[in-house]
Short mmCIF file of C-alpha atoms in Angstrom, two decimals:
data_model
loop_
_atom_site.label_atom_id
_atom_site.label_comp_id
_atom_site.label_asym_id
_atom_site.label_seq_id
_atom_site.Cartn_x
_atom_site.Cartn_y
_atom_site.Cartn_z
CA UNK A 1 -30.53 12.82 27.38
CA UNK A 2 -27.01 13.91 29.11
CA UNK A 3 -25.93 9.97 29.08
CA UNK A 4 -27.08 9.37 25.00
CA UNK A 5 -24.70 12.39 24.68
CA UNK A 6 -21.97 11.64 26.66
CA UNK A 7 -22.21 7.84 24.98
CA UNK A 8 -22.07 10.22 21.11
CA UNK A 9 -18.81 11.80 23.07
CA UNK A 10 -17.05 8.57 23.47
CA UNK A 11 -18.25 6.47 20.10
CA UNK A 12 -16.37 9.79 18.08
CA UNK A 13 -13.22 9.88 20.35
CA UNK A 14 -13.36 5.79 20.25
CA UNK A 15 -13.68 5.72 16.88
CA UNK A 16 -11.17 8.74 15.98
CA UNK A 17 -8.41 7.11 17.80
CA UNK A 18 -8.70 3.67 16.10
CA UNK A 19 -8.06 5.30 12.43
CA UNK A 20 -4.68 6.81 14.25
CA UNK A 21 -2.92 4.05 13.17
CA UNK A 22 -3.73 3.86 9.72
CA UNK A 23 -1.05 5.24 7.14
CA UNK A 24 -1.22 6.70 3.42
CA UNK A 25 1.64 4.96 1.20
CA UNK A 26 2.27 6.39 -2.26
CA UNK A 27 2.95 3.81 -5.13
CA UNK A 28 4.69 3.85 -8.47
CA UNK A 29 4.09 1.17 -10.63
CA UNK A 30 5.96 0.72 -14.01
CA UNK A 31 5.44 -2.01 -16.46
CA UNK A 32 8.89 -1.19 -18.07
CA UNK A 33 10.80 1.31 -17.54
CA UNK A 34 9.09 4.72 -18.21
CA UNK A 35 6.00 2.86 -19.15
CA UNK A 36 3.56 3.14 -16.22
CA UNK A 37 0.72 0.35 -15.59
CA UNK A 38 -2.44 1.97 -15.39
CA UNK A 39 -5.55 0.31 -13.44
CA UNK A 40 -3.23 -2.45 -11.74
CA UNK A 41 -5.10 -2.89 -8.40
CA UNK A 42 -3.03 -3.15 -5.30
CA UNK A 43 -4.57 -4.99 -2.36
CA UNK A 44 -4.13 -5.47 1.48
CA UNK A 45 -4.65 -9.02 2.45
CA UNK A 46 -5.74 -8.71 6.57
CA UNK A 47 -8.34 -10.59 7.91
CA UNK A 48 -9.91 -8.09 9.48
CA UNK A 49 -9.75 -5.31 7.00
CA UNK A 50 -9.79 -5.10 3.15
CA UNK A 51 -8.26 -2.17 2.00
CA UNK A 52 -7.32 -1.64 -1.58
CA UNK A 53 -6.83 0.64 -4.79
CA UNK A 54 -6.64 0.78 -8.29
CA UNK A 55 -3.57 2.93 -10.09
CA UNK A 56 -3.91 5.36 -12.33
CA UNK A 57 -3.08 6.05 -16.11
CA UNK A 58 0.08 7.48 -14.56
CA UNK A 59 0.68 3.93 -13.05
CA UNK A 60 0.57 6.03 -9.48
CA UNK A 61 -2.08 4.93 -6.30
CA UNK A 62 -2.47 5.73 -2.90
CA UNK A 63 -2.94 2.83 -0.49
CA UNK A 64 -4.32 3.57 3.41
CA UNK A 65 -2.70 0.15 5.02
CA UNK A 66 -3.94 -0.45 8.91
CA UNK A 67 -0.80 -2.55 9.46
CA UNK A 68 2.56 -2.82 8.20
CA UNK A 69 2.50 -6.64 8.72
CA UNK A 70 -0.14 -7.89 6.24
CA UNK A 71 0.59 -9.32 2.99
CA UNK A 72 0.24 -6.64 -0.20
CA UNK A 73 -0.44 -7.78 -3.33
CA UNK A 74 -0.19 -6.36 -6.87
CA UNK A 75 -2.94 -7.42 -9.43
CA UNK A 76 -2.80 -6.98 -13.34
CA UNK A 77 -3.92 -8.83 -16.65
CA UNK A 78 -0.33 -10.27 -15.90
CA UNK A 79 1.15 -12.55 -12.69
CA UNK A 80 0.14 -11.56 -9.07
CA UNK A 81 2.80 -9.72 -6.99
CA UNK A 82 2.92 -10.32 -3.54
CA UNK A 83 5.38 -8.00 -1.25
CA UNK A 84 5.42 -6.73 2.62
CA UNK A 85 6.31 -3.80 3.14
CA UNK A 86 8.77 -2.12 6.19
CA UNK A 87 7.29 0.24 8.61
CA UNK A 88 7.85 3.78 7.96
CA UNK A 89 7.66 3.17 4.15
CA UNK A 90 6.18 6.29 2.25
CA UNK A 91 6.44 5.05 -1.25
CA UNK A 92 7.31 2.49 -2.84
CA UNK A 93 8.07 2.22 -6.73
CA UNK A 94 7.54 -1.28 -8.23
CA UNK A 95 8.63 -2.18 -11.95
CA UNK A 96 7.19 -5.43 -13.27
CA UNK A 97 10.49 -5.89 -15.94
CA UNK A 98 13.10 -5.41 -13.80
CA UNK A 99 11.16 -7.78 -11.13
CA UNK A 100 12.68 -5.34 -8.72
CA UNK A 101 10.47 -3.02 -5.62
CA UNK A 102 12.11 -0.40 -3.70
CA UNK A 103 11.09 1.23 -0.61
CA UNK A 104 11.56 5.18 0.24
CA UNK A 105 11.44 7.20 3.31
CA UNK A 106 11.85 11.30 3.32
CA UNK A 107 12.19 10.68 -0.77
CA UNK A 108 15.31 8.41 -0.07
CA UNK A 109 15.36 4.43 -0.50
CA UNK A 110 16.06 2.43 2.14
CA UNK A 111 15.52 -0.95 0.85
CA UNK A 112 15.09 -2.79 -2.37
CA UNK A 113 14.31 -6.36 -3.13
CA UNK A 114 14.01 -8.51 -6.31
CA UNK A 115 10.38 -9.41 -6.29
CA UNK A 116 9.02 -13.30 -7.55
CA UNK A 117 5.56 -13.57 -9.28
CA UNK A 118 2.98 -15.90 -8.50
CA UNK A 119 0.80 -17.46 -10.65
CA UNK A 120 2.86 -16.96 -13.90
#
């Protein structure tokens, strides 16, 4: 009985310290400008792990991404965006007219790039 225990002990701290690395990023996406996209569904592609969510009517999602190195993609009834994003990225706000992304930390942007479509 004290070694199924101790095995409970370790699967919980195992398994607590794998989701460490894990991180929440906060999205804004805009069809034009002040017109949000509601239910576009942002996706990470890793082998290993599919993690994904679906914005709301507000055209705002939270995404839990297990690495900063995968590929992201944006889906809607329009083209497929496909973006990486830089680590310590909190949000990032995409707009689908002006084609651009930009990337925040501490509610400041760091980085912005001119996204390309695929598919379209």
């Amino acid at each position: 009985m004290k070694n199924f225990i101790t095995f409970i002990f370790i699967f919980i701290a195992v398994n607590s310290f794998s989701q460490i690395s894990s991180k929440t990023v906060n999205f804004e996406v805009y069809y034009e400008k002040d017109y949000p996209l509601a239910g576009g569904n942002l996706v990470e592609k890793n082998l290993n792990i599919l993690n994904e969510t679906t914005t709301d009517f507000n055209g705002k999602a939270q995404l839990i991404i297990s690495d900063y190195n995968s590929e992201f993609e944006l889906t809607f009834t329009g083209p497929i965006v496909r973006f990486k994003i830089p680590e310590k990225t909190e949000k990032i706000i995409i707009n689908i007219d002006k084609r651009r992304i930009e990337y925040y930390q501490n509610d400041k942007i760091f980085k912005r790039k001119r996204i390309k479509f695929k598919g379209f």
